[in-house]
Structure formats: structure tokens, C-alpha cells
mmCIF file of C-alpha atoms in Angstrom:
data_model
loop_
_atom_site.group_PDB
_atom_site.id
_atom_site.type_symbol
_atom_site.label_atom_id
_atom_site.label_comp_id
_atom_site.label_asym_id
_atom_site.label_seq_id
_atom_site.Cartn_x
_atom_site.Cartn_y
_atom_site.Cartn_z
ATOM 1 C CA MET A 1 -0.057 115.846 -31.401
ATOM 2 C CA THR A 2 0.447 117.434 -27.963
ATOM 3 C CA GLU A 3 -2.353 116.191 -25.784
ATOM 4 C CA VAL A 4 -1.680 116.330 -22.033
ATOM 5 C CA ALA A 5 -2.940 113.786 -19.486
ATOM 6 C CA LEU A 6 -2.621 114.203 -15.706
ATOM 7 C CA ARG A 7 -3.185 110.752 -14.026
ATOM 8 C CA ASN A 8 -4.121 110.795 -10.304
ATOM 9 C CA LEU A 9 -1.659 113.611 -9.719
ATOM 10 C CA CYS A 10 -1.028 114.455 -6.122
ATOM 11 C CA LYS A 11 1.510 116.810 -4.309
ATOM 12 C CA THR A 12 2.057 116.923 -0.640
ATOM 13 C CA TYR A 13 4.835 119.034 0.913
ATOM 14 C CA PRO A 14 6.897 117.454 3.797
ATOM 15 C CA GLY A 15 5.033 118.206 7.123
ATOM 16 C CA ALA A 16 1.905 119.307 5.467
ATOM 17 C CA ASP A 17 -1.360 117.903 6.773
ATOM 18 C CA LYS A 18 -3.234 118.036 3.407
ATOM 19 C CA ALA A 19 -2.144 117.649 -0.159
ATOM 20 C CA VAL A 20 -1.984 120.785 -2.235
ATOM 21 C CA VAL A 21 -2.812 118.767 -5.303
ATOM 22 C CA ASP A 22 -5.255 115.912 -4.408
ATOM 23 C CA ASP A 23 -5.754 113.082 -6.979
ATOM 24 C CA ILE A 24 -6.242 115.268 -10.076
ATOM 25 C CA SER A 25 -6.918 113.585 -13.380
ATOM 26 C CA LEU A 26 -7.280 115.692 -16.605
ATOM 27 C CA HIS A 27 -7.228 115.106 -20.402
ATOM 28 C CA ILE A 28 -6.204 118.101 -22.435
ATOM 29 C CA LYS A 29 -6.696 117.897 -26.152
ATOM 30 C CA SER A 30 -4.125 118.705 -28.525
ATOM 31 C CA GLY A 31 -4.191 122.327 -29.712
ATOM 32 C CA SER A 32 -6.738 123.416 -27.147
ATOM 33 C CA LEU A 33 -6.508 126.426 -24.867
ATOM 34 C CA THR A 34 -7.492 125.220 -21.272
ATOM 35 C CA ALA A 35 -7.826 127.153 -17.993
ATOM 36 C CA LEU A 36 -7.064 126.019 -14.533
ATOM 37 C CA LEU A 37 -9.448 128.186 -12.476
ATOM 38 C CA GLY A 38 -9.922 128.543 -8.756
ATOM 39 C CA PRO A 39 -9.219 130.715 -5.811
ATOM 40 C CA SER A 40 -5.752 131.483 -4.602
ATOM 41 C CA GLY A 41 -4.017 128.549 -2.809
ATOM 42 C CA SER A 42 -6.075 125.910 -4.621
ATOM 43 C CA GLY A 43 -3.005 124.319 -6.214
ATOM 44 C CA LYS A 44 -3.211 125.587 -9.841
ATOM 45 C CA SER A 45 0.289 126.997 -10.083
ATOM 46 C CA THR A 46 1.718 123.859 -8.364
ATOM 47 C CA ILE A 47 0.195 121.727 -11.249
ATOM 48 C CA LEU A 48 1.873 124.005 -13.989
ATOM 49 C CA LYS A 49 5.048 123.704 -12.058
ATOM 50 C CA MET A 50 4.866 119.873 -11.956
ATOM 51 C CA ILE A 51 4.129 119.676 -15.732
ATOM 52 C CA ALA A 52 7.046 122.034 -16.440
ATOM 53 C CA GLY A 53 9.265 119.937 -14.259
ATOM 54 C CA LEU A 54 10.098 122.549 -11.526
ATOM 55 C CA LEU A 55 8.332 120.265 -8.950
ATOM 56 C CA PHE A 56 7.970 116.550 -8.703
ATOM 57 C CA PRO A 57 4.660 114.890 -7.801
ATOM 58 C CA THR A 58 4.210 112.949 -4.730
ATOM 59 C CA SER A 59 2.336 110.307 -6.942
ATOM 60 C CA GLY A 60 0.596 110.175 -10.166
ATOM 61 C CA ASP A 61 1.809 110.597 -13.761
ATOM 62 C CA ILE A 62 2.055 113.451 -16.259
ATOM 63 C CA LEU A 63 1.877 112.389 -19.842
ATOM 64 C CA VAL A 64 2.631 114.903 -22.723
ATOM 65 C CA GLY A 65 2.021 113.479 -26.290
ATOM 66 C CA GLY A 66 1.255 110.156 -24.923
ATOM 67 C CA HIS A 67 4.590 109.579 -22.976
ATOM 68 C CA SER A 68 5.342 110.253 -19.295
ATOM 69 C CA VAL A 69 7.664 113.220 -18.764
ATOM 70 C CA LEU A 70 8.492 112.627 -15.131
ATOM 71 C CA SER A 71 11.975 111.078 -16.005
ATOM 72 C CA LEU A 72 12.856 114.159 -18.214
ATOM 73 C CA PRO A 73 14.447 117.374 -16.680
ATOM 74 C CA PRO A 74 12.742 120.626 -17.442
ATOM 75 C CA GLU A 75 15.043 121.486 -20.428
ATOM 76 C CA LYS A 76 14.129 118.207 -22.166
ATOM 77 C CA ARG A 77 10.437 118.469 -21.962
ATOM 78 C CA ASP A 78 9.986 121.043 -24.811
ATOM 79 C CA ILE A 79 7.499 122.955 -22.560
ATOM 80 C CA VAL A 80 7.569 126.619 -21.847
ATOM 81 C CA LEU A 81 6.240 128.208 -18.655
ATOM 82 C CA ILE A 82 5.490 132.003 -18.426
ATOM 83 C CA PHE A 83 5.227 133.417 -14.992
ATOM 84 C CA GLN A 84 3.168 136.239 -13.619
ATOM 85 C CA ASP A 85 6.352 138.315 -13.774
ATOM 86 C CA ASN A 86 7.627 138.261 -17.168
ATOM 87 C CA LEU A 87 11.339 137.891 -16.046
ATOM 88 C CA LEU A 88 12.852 139.609 -19.111
ATOM 89 C CA PHE A 89 16.652 140.114 -18.929
ATOM 90 C CA PRO A 90 17.086 143.787 -18.095
ATOM 91 C CA TYR A 91 20.378 144.392 -19.863
ATOM 92 C CA LEU A 92 19.436 142.589 -23.186
ATOM 93 C CA SER A 93 17.499 144.262 -25.972
ATOM 94 C CA VAL A 94 14.133 143.075 -26.953
ATOM 95 C CA ALA A 95 15.458 141.149 -30.022
ATOM 96 C CA GLU A 96 18.153 139.547 -27.736
ATOM 97 C CA ASN A 97 15.512 138.639 -25.106
ATOM 98 C CA ILE A 98 13.423 136.997 -27.715
ATOM 99 C CA GLY A 99 16.270 135.050 -29.356
ATOM 100 C CA PHE A 100 17.939 134.088 -26.059
ATOM 101 C CA GLY A 101 16.414 130.515 -25.919
ATOM 102 C CA LEU A 102 17.398 129.867 -29.580
ATOM 103 C CA ARG A 103 21.036 130.927 -28.759
ATOM 104 C CA MET A 104 21.007 128.558 -25.784
ATOM 105 C CA ARG A 105 20.047 125.795 -28.327
ATOM 106 C CA ARG A 106 22.925 126.896 -30.489
ATOM 107 C CA ARG A 107 20.800 127.655 -33.445
ATOM 108 C CA PRO A 108 22.606 129.497 -36.541
ATOM 109 C CA LYS A 109 22.456 133.416 -36.316
ATOM 110 C CA ALA A 110 20.653 133.699 -39.476
ATOM 111 C CA GLU A 111 17.868 131.253 -38.391
ATOM 112 C CA ILE A 112 17.551 133.182 -34.969
ATOM 113 C CA ALA A 113 17.342 136.373 -36.820
ATOM 114 C CA ASP A 114 14.582 135.146 -39.172
ATOM 115 C CA ALA A 115 12.687 133.568 -36.310
ATOM 116 C CA VAL A 116 12.915 136.775 -34.103
ATOM 117 C CA HIS A 117 11.711 138.883 -36.948
ATOM 118 C CA ALA A 118 8.778 136.582 -37.680
ATOM 119 C CA ILE A 119 7.542 136.352 -34.214
ATOM 120 C CA MET A 120 7.842 140.191 -33.622
ATOM 121 C CA ASN A 121 5.782 140.701 -36.651
ATOM 122 C CA LEU A 122 3.158 138.219 -35.388
ATOM 123 C CA MET A 123 3.272 139.999 -31.868
ATOM 124 C CA GLN A 124 2.996 143.453 -33.477
ATOM 125 C CA ILE A 125 6.150 144.728 -31.878
ATOM 126 C CA ARG A 126 8.256 145.597 -34.779
ATOM 127 C CA GLY A 127 10.466 148.528 -34.196
ATOM 128 C CA LEU A 128 11.269 147.747 -30.570
ATOM 129 C CA GLU A 129 14.166 145.462 -31.510
ATOM 130 C CA LYS A 130 16.808 147.710 -29.826
ATOM 131 C CA ARG A 131 14.856 148.834 -26.678
ATOM 132 C CA LYS A 132 15.599 147.496 -23.258
ATOM 133 C CA PRO A 133 12.808 146.112 -21.098
ATOM 134 C CA PHE A 134 12.764 149.249 -18.853
ATOM 135 C CA GLU A 135 11.968 151.302 -21.946
ATOM 136 C CA LEU A 136 8.769 149.306 -22.526
ATOM 137 C CA SER A 137 5.180 149.629 -21.215
ATOM 138 C CA GLY A 138 3.644 146.706 -19.261
ATOM 139 C CA GLY A 139 1.826 145.562 -22.283
ATOM 140 C CA GLN A 140 4.874 145.605 -24.508
ATOM 141 C CA GLN A 141 6.877 143.626 -21.925
ATOM 142 C CA GLN A 142 4.042 141.044 -21.897
ATOM 143 C CA ARG A 143 4.131 140.811 -25.705
ATOM 144 C CA VAL A 144 8.058 140.132 -25.539
ATOM 145 C CA ALA A 145 7.549 137.481 -23.010
ATOM 146 C CA LEU A 146 5.153 135.842 -25.097
ATOM 147 C CA ALA A 147 7.301 136.152 -28.125
ATOM 148 C CA ARG A 148 10.361 134.676 -26.280
ATOM 149 C CA ALA A 149 8.204 131.587 -25.403
ATOM 150 C CA LEU A 150 6.452 131.114 -28.819
ATOM 151 C CA VAL A 151 9.784 131.456 -30.978
ATOM 152 C CA LEU A 152 10.959 128.266 -29.485
ATOM 153 C CA ARG A 153 7.945 126.654 -30.878
ATOM 154 C CA PRO A 154 7.273 124.574 -27.730
ATOM 155 C CA ARG A 155 4.808 121.651 -27.974
ATOM 156 C CA LEU A 156 3.083 123.073 -24.793
ATOM 157 C CA LEU A 157 2.946 126.636 -23.384
ATOM 158 C CA LEU A 158 2.102 127.106 -19.817
ATOM 159 C CA LEU A 159 1.133 130.668 -18.548
ATOM 160 C CA ASP A 160 0.761 131.360 -14.753
ATOM 161 C CA GLU A 161 -1.567 134.261 -14.294
ATOM 162 C CA PRO A 162 0.230 136.192 -17.125
ATOM 163 C CA PHE A 163 -2.014 139.212 -17.054
ATOM 164 C CA SER A 164 -2.692 139.646 -13.514
ATOM 165 C CA ASN A 165 -0.359 142.754 -13.055
ATOM 166 C CA LEU A 166 -1.964 144.616 -15.975
ATOM 167 C CA ASP A 167 -4.579 147.244 -15.693
ATOM 168 C CA ALA A 168 -8.067 146.324 -16.778
ATOM 169 C CA SER A 169 -8.123 147.733 -20.439
ATOM 170 C CA LEU A 170 -4.578 146.506 -21.130
ATOM 171 C CA ARG A 171 -5.702 143.024 -19.547
ATOM 172 C CA LEU A 172 -8.507 142.772 -22.176
ATOM 173 C CA GLU A 173 -6.140 143.771 -24.972
ATOM 174 C CA MET A 174 -3.774 140.945 -23.930
ATOM 175 C CA GLN A 175 -6.439 138.337 -23.690
ATOM 176 C CA SER A 176 -7.593 139.086 -27.225
ATOM 177 C CA LEU A 177 -3.974 138.944 -28.436
ATOM 178 C CA LEU A 178 -3.538 135.413 -26.720
ATOM 179 C CA LYS A 179 -6.593 134.234 -28.280
ATOM 180 C CA GLU A 180 -5.330 135.312 -31.703
ATOM 181 C CA LEU A 181 -1.966 133.752 -31.043
ATOM 182 C CA HIS A 182 -3.510 130.530 -30.165
ATOM 183 C CA ARG A 183 -5.639 130.624 -33.264
ATOM 184 C CA GLU A 184 -2.536 131.412 -35.445
ATOM 185 C CA THR A 185 -0.044 128.797 -33.967
ATOM 186 C CA GLY A 186 -2.280 125.931 -32.842
ATOM 187 C CA THR A 187 -0.032 125.530 -29.803
ATOM 188 C CA THR A 188 -1.534 123.611 -26.944
ATOM 189 C CA MET A 189 -1.808 126.106 -24.159
ATOM 190 C CA LEU A 190 -2.670 125.716 -20.380
ATOM 191 C CA PHE A 191 -3.161 128.933 -18.249
ATOM 192 C CA VAL A 192 -3.628 129.581 -14.588
ATOM 193 C CA THR A 193 -6.202 132.291 -13.526
ATOM 194 C CA HIS A 194 -8.511 133.125 -10.518
ATOM 195 C CA ASP A 195 -10.688 135.381 -12.753
ATOM 196 C CA GLN A 196 -13.827 133.679 -13.980
ATOM 197 C CA SER A 197 -14.381 136.153 -16.710
ATOM 198 C CA GLU A 198 -10.762 135.699 -18.096
ATOM 199 C CA ALA A 199 -11.324 131.940 -18.091
ATOM 200 C CA VAL A 200 -14.640 132.057 -19.852
ATOM 201 C CA ARG A 201 -13.354 134.628 -22.525
ATOM 202 C CA LEU A 202 -10.233 132.573 -23.446
ATOM 203 C CA ALA A 203 -10.638 128.838 -22.681
ATOM 204 C CA ASP A 204 -12.059 126.042 -24.789
ATOM 205 C CA ARG A 205 -12.474 124.098 -21.479
ATOM 206 C CA ILE A 206 -12.115 124.998 -17.778
ATOM 207 C CA ALA A 207 -10.734 122.894 -14.965
ATOM 208 C CA LEU A 208 -12.225 124.332 -11.664
ATOM 209 C CA ILE A 209 -10.078 123.447 -8.783
ATOM 210 C CA PHE A 210 -11.004 124.069 -5.073
ATOM 211 C CA HIS A 211 -8.596 123.060 -2.205
ATOM 212 C CA GLY A 212 -6.456 120.880 -4.586
ATOM 213 C CA GLN A 213 -9.398 118.964 -5.946
ATOM 214 C CA LEU A 214 -10.951 119.010 -9.431
ATOM 215 C CA ARG A 215 -14.705 120.007 -9.127
ATOM 216 C CA GLN A 216 -15.657 120.316 -12.584
ATOM 217 C CA TYR A 217 -14.051 120.141 -16.133
ATOM 218 C CA ASP A 218 -16.221 121.315 -18.836
ATOM 219 C CA ALA A 219 -16.950 123.885 -21.593
ATOM 220 C CA PRO A 220 -17.263 127.551 -20.319
ATOM 221 C CA ASP A 221 -21.052 127.656 -20.572
ATOM 222 C CA ALA A 222 -21.669 124.571 -18.609
ATOM 223 C CA PHE A 223 -20.477 126.189 -15.332
ATOM 224 C CA TYR A 224 -23.236 128.790 -15.823
ATOM 225 C CA ASN A 225 -25.922 126.445 -17.127
ATOM 226 C CA ARG A 226 -24.997 123.093 -15.659
ATOM 227 C CA PRO A 227 -22.962 123.513 -12.578
ATOM 228 C CA HIS A 228 -22.142 120.241 -10.704
ATOM 229 C CA ASP A 229 -22.875 121.593 -7.222
ATOM 230 C CA ARG A 230 -23.725 124.658 -5.414
ATOM 231 C CA SER A 231 -20.106 125.663 -4.617
ATOM 232 C CA VAL A 232 -19.442 125.723 -8.502
ATOM 233 C CA ALA A 233 -22.700 127.702 -9.113
ATOM 234 C CA GLU A 234 -21.656 130.285 -6.457
ATOM 235 C CA PHE A 235 -18.173 130.619 -7.761
ATOM 236 C CA PHE A 236 -19.640 131.526 -11.159
ATOM 237 C CA GLY A 237 -21.955 134.159 -9.681
ATOM 238 C CA GLY A 238 -24.945 131.900 -8.847
ATOM 239 C CA ARG A 239 -27.353 133.811 -6.547
ATOM 240 C CA ASN A 240 -30.648 131.970 -6.709
ATOM 241 C CA PHE A 241 -31.065 128.608 -4.719
ATOM 242 C CA ILE A 242 -34.556 127.285 -3.643
ATOM 243 C CA ASP A 243 -35.308 124.014 -1.857
ATOM 244 C CA GLY A 244 -37.919 121.701 -3.208
ATOM 245 C CA THR A 245 -38.885 118.366 -4.529
ATOM 246 C CA LEU A 246 -38.703 116.967 -8.153
ATOM 247 C CA LYS A 247 -41.747 115.109 -9.117
ATOM 248 C CA GLU A 248 -41.349 113.713 -12.609
ATOM 249 C CA ASP A 249 -40.648 116.575 -15.069
ATOM 250 C CA HIS A 250 -41.707 119.223 -12.517
ATOM 251 C CA PHE A 251 -40.168 120.971 -9.304
ATOM 252 C CA GLU A 252 -42.479 121.655 -6.417
ATOM 253 C CA CYS A 253 -41.107 124.616 -4.368
ATOM 254 C CA ALA A 254 -42.050 128.078 -2.792
ATOM 255 C CA LEU A 255 -42.137 129.361 -6.443
ATOM 256 C CA GLY A 256 -44.789 127.022 -7.596
ATOM 257 C CA HIS A 257 -44.907 124.026 -9.800
ATOM 258 C CA LEU A 258 -42.218 124.480 -12.295
ATOM 259 C CA LYS A 259 -41.592 122.707 -15.587
ATOM 260 C CA MET A 260 -37.985 121.430 -15.678
ATOM 261 C CA PRO A 261 -35.854 120.638 -18.838
ATOM 262 C CA ALA A 262 -35.612 117.066 -20.175
ATOM 263 C CA ASP A 263 -32.035 116.668 -18.873
ATOM 264 C CA THR A 264 -32.748 117.465 -15.259
ATOM 265 C CA PRO A 265 -30.869 115.458 -12.783
ATOM 266 C CA SER A 266 -33.104 113.033 -10.897
ATOM 267 C CA HIS A 267 -31.180 113.487 -7.756
ATOM 268 C CA GLY A 268 -31.432 117.137 -7.353
ATOM 269 C CA SER A 269 -33.110 118.940 -4.587
ATOM 270 C CA ILE A 270 -32.040 122.632 -4.847
ATOM 271 C CA LEU A 271 -33.242 124.775 -7.740
ATOM 272 C CA THR A 272 -30.940 127.282 -9.381
ATOM 273 C CA PHE A 273 -31.338 129.671 -12.047
ATOM 274 C CA ARG A 274 -29.304 132.573 -13.375
ATOM 275 C CA PRO A 275 -30.584 136.298 -12.851
ATOM 276 C CA GLU A 276 -29.900 137.167 -16.284
ATOM 277 C CA ASN A 277 -32.137 134.341 -17.740
ATOM 278 C CA ILE A 278 -35.364 135.629 -15.904
ATOM 279 C CA ILE A 279 -37.830 137.242 -18.012
ATOM 280 C CA ILE A 280 -39.581 140.306 -16.455
ATOM 281 C CA GLY A 281 -43.024 141.304 -17.840
ATOM 282 C CA GLU A 282 -45.525 139.756 -20.096
ATOM 283 C CA THR A 283 -44.270 137.351 -22.599
ATOM 284 C CA SER A 284 -45.964 135.048 -25.289
ATOM 285 C CA SER A 285 -45.119 131.898 -23.113
ATOM 286 C CA ALA A 286 -47.119 131.089 -20.192
ATOM 287 C CA THR A 287 -44.638 128.283 -19.003
ATOM 288 C CA ASN A 288 -43.370 128.787 -15.385
ATOM 289 C CA ARG A 289 -44.920 132.199 -15.177
ATOM 290 C CA ILE A 290 -45.196 133.575 -11.577
ATOM 291 C CA THR A 291 -46.074 136.795 -9.811
ATOM 292 C CA ALA A 292 -43.221 138.303 -7.654
ATOM 293 C CA ILE A 293 -43.048 141.319 -5.415
ATOM 294 C CA LEU A 294 -40.281 143.830 -5.910
ATOM 295 C CA GLU A 295 -38.640 144.239 -2.603
ATOM 296 C CA GLY A 296 -35.676 146.369 -3.702
ATOM 297 C CA ARG A 297 -33.237 147.108 -6.483
ATOM 298 C CA GLN A 298 -29.522 147.800 -6.947
ATOM 299 C CA PHE A 299 -27.948 149.810 -9.776
ATOM 300 C CA LEU A 300 -24.706 148.264 -11.134
ATOM 301 C CA GLY A 301 -24.214 150.542 -14.145
ATOM 302 C CA GLU A 302 -24.948 148.440 -17.164
ATOM 303 C CA ARG A 303 -27.593 146.430 -15.362
ATOM 304 C CA THR A 304 -29.823 146.752 -12.266
ATOM 305 C CA ILE A 305 -30.374 143.772 -9.789
ATOM 306 C CA LEU A 306 -34.029 143.426 -8.846
ATOM 307 C CA HIS A 307 -34.640 141.755 -5.411
ATOM 308 C CA LEU A 308 -37.891 139.811 -5.664
ATOM 309 C CA ARG A 309 -40.020 137.761 -3.375
ATOM 310 C CA CYS A 310 -42.671 135.051 -4.274
ATOM 311 C CA GLY A 311 -44.115 133.731 -1.080
ATOM 312 C CA PRO A 312 -41.360 133.013 1.441
ATOM 313 C CA ALA A 313 -38.712 132.637 -1.389
ATOM 314 C CA MET A 314 -36.344 135.501 -2.157
ATOM 315 C CA PHE A 315 -34.397 135.562 -5.652
ATOM 316 C CA GLU A 316 -32.746 138.063 -7.851
ATOM 317 C CA ALA A 317 -33.221 138.941 -11.527
ATOM 318 C CA TYR A 318 -31.305 141.350 -13.821
ATOM 319 C CA SER A 319 -32.970 144.207 -15.642
ATOM 320 C CA SER A 320 -31.948 147.087 -17.948
ATOM 321 C CA PRO A 321 -31.498 150.296 -15.754
ATOM 322 C CA LEU A 322 -34.161 151.920 -17.918
ATOM 323 C CA ALA A 323 -36.725 149.259 -17.429
ATOM 324 C CA ALA A 324 -35.894 148.972 -13.673
ATOM 325 C CA ALA A 325 -36.429 152.706 -13.116
ATOM 326 C CA SER A 326 -40.144 152.268 -14.126
ATOM 327 C CA TYR A 327 -40.776 149.739 -11.492
ATOM 328 C CA VAL A 328 -42.069 150.625 -7.925
ATOM 329 C CA ILE A 329 -40.930 148.933 -4.764
ATOM 330 C CA GLY A 330 -43.686 146.811 -3.475
ATOM 331 C CA GLN A 331 -45.139 146.448 -7.086
ATOM 332 C CA PRO A 332 -46.070 142.906 -8.269
ATOM 333 C CA LEU A 333 -44.262 141.924 -11.429
ATOM 334 C CA SER A 334 -44.943 139.113 -13.911
ATOM 335 C CA VAL A 335 -41.918 136.864 -13.996
ATOM 336 C CA CYS A 336 -41.181 133.971 -16.453
ATOM 337 C CA LEU A 337 -38.474 131.270 -15.658
ATOM 338 C CA PRO A 338 -37.937 129.438 -18.974
ATOM 339 C CA PRO A 339 -37.574 125.652 -18.339
ATOM 340 C CA ASP A 340 -34.232 125.540 -20.138
ATOM 341 C CA SER A 341 -32.873 128.016 -17.724
ATOM 342 C CA LEU A 342 -33.582 125.875 -14.664
ATOM 343 C CA TRP A 343 -31.201 123.285 -13.114
ATOM 344 C CA LEU A 344 -31.157 121.146 -10.118
ATOM 345 C CA LEU A 345 -28.167 120.737 -7.642
ATOM 346 C CA PRO A 346 -27.688 117.875 -5.241
#
């Protein structure tokens, strides 16, 4: 079992005013695929390097498999870190690159050959054994880098923005491959990204980090439906925020007297709801139905943003382009805000 625990982890560089990593505690389940998400400079990569042993924390502890690894050098931790640049050896063949770590461990040649053959089959790169890295596409190079890491059967695989240098279509392909590899191998994986969609697509759980501090650690859907605060909601594309007052199970605001879900936080004073959860037009439900004026619209290809006004409050909803084209600016629209789509922020 390879669970990972970060306990009050801190990292401050000499002469710095603020900690790069500020008192972060996390528990990562064995066999999970976890994302460290946040803007550039938030301390995500620093956390990976401390886990791998490339940096030493200022304070706190790192436990892998229930035991602290702080006293172990990187080569004794049985942890592999893949960087943004795949760092393949340019003058070694694909097979030699993949088997390099096993050779450094002085494994028998026959065992290395079998392991390389098996991992190349898994990575769908058979036939490339004798090629050099410069003869490979970007996606093939990334597959070789993953194969070189996984052939070692590490107890923990760390990935530092591994797909950020790839174009959009290839990035999606590699994300699907990583998800499949995780399912096949069961390896505990922790990856860094600044891309919300990548984190949501891949991770079982996401640790959102701002300015070296953990803001929310949760399942992907919680960041959309139950964000901890406004900054978390905005980072995940939240656009609608309306002040008001909670009175028992209803929220009074410029939109009216809105019924709230049963698990509504009692301390909240800012209503938030996702544009994609708003229902435009007549529905069978009369709960939280309001009338809003269409002030404008913005075509985004697969969807159209509707800019709506209800009294002094402005908010946004998503519509299909076909439906949005039938609406007239200044037209009143029937809008439904399902109670389960509403949430209060402090």
C-alpha cells in the first residue's frame, strides 16, 4: 500500500519573505490519481520535488507507505518524477532509454528485455525500439518517458506538467493514455497542472493551491458545485455572485426569495450558481422561477453566453447557439434556478 501523507509541510528559501509552501497537510490514498492544481508560482512543483527528495522541506514531514522519507536520498525512495521536459537520453535508442533505470539497478539482461517488451506493449510503442529520441514525435517521446518511469514499478509516480508542451489534440490523447495506465497498473500517481480541465478529466481528487496554501482538497465535482470560497469558485469558472441574506431554507436577494438545498452553509452571504445549471424557458417546476431581461449574448462556438438582468442583479447563463439565436435583446425570459444548483459562499 502506497498512501502518501504530507504533514504541515513548509518550504521557505533563504532570504525570502514568504513561504513557497505554507503548512500544507494532505492524505493521498494508495492507488489514487491526484492533481496538484493552481496558478504558476503557487508551490506545486516544489511539493513534488520535496516528495522526490530533490528539495528538503523547511519543516513538516512526508510519509510514503506510512513511513517518513525525509532521511532517505532520492534513489532510496522508490519514487519516480517525470518533468515537463521528458529528458530522454539523445544517443540511446528507445529500448535503451526505457531499460536504463533497470540497468542502473543491475538487473539481469533477460529480465530487462522482458520488462521493456511488456511496457512497450502497454504503451503502444512496439516497433520503435531502435529509434533515437530525435526520430520520434512529441507524443511518442512522452510515451517513452512514461514507459521509462513505469518499467521501474515505482511505488509512487510524480508528474510535473507532463503534457504542457503538447498541442491540444495530442494532450487529450496523452491524458486518456495516462488514465488508462493508472487503471492498468494501480500505481499511486500525483501530477501537477495549472489546467482545470486536465485536473478534472484525470484526477480522483484535486488539491487546489494558491500562494503556497491549500485552499480545497476534494473530488472534482465539488469545486464546481460546492466551492469553499469565492476565489475557488472563480478559478473554476464561476461567474455569478449575488449578495443577500439566508433566512432558514431561503435566500433573499435581488433575484427574489430563493429556495436553497438542505446542505446550505448557515454562514454564507454570497449566492453562487453555475451558468450551465440555469434552465431557460418554461419547465414543469415552478421552484425558483424568475423573469430576467436579456441584455446581451456572446457566441462561443459550442455554446452561447446569455447576459441577464433581474432588477439590479446581473448574471450569466449558457444556452445552445440554436436556442440563443431565437432570443431578442431586451426580451424577458423565464429562468429557473434549481435549488440543488445553488450554493452559498462566506
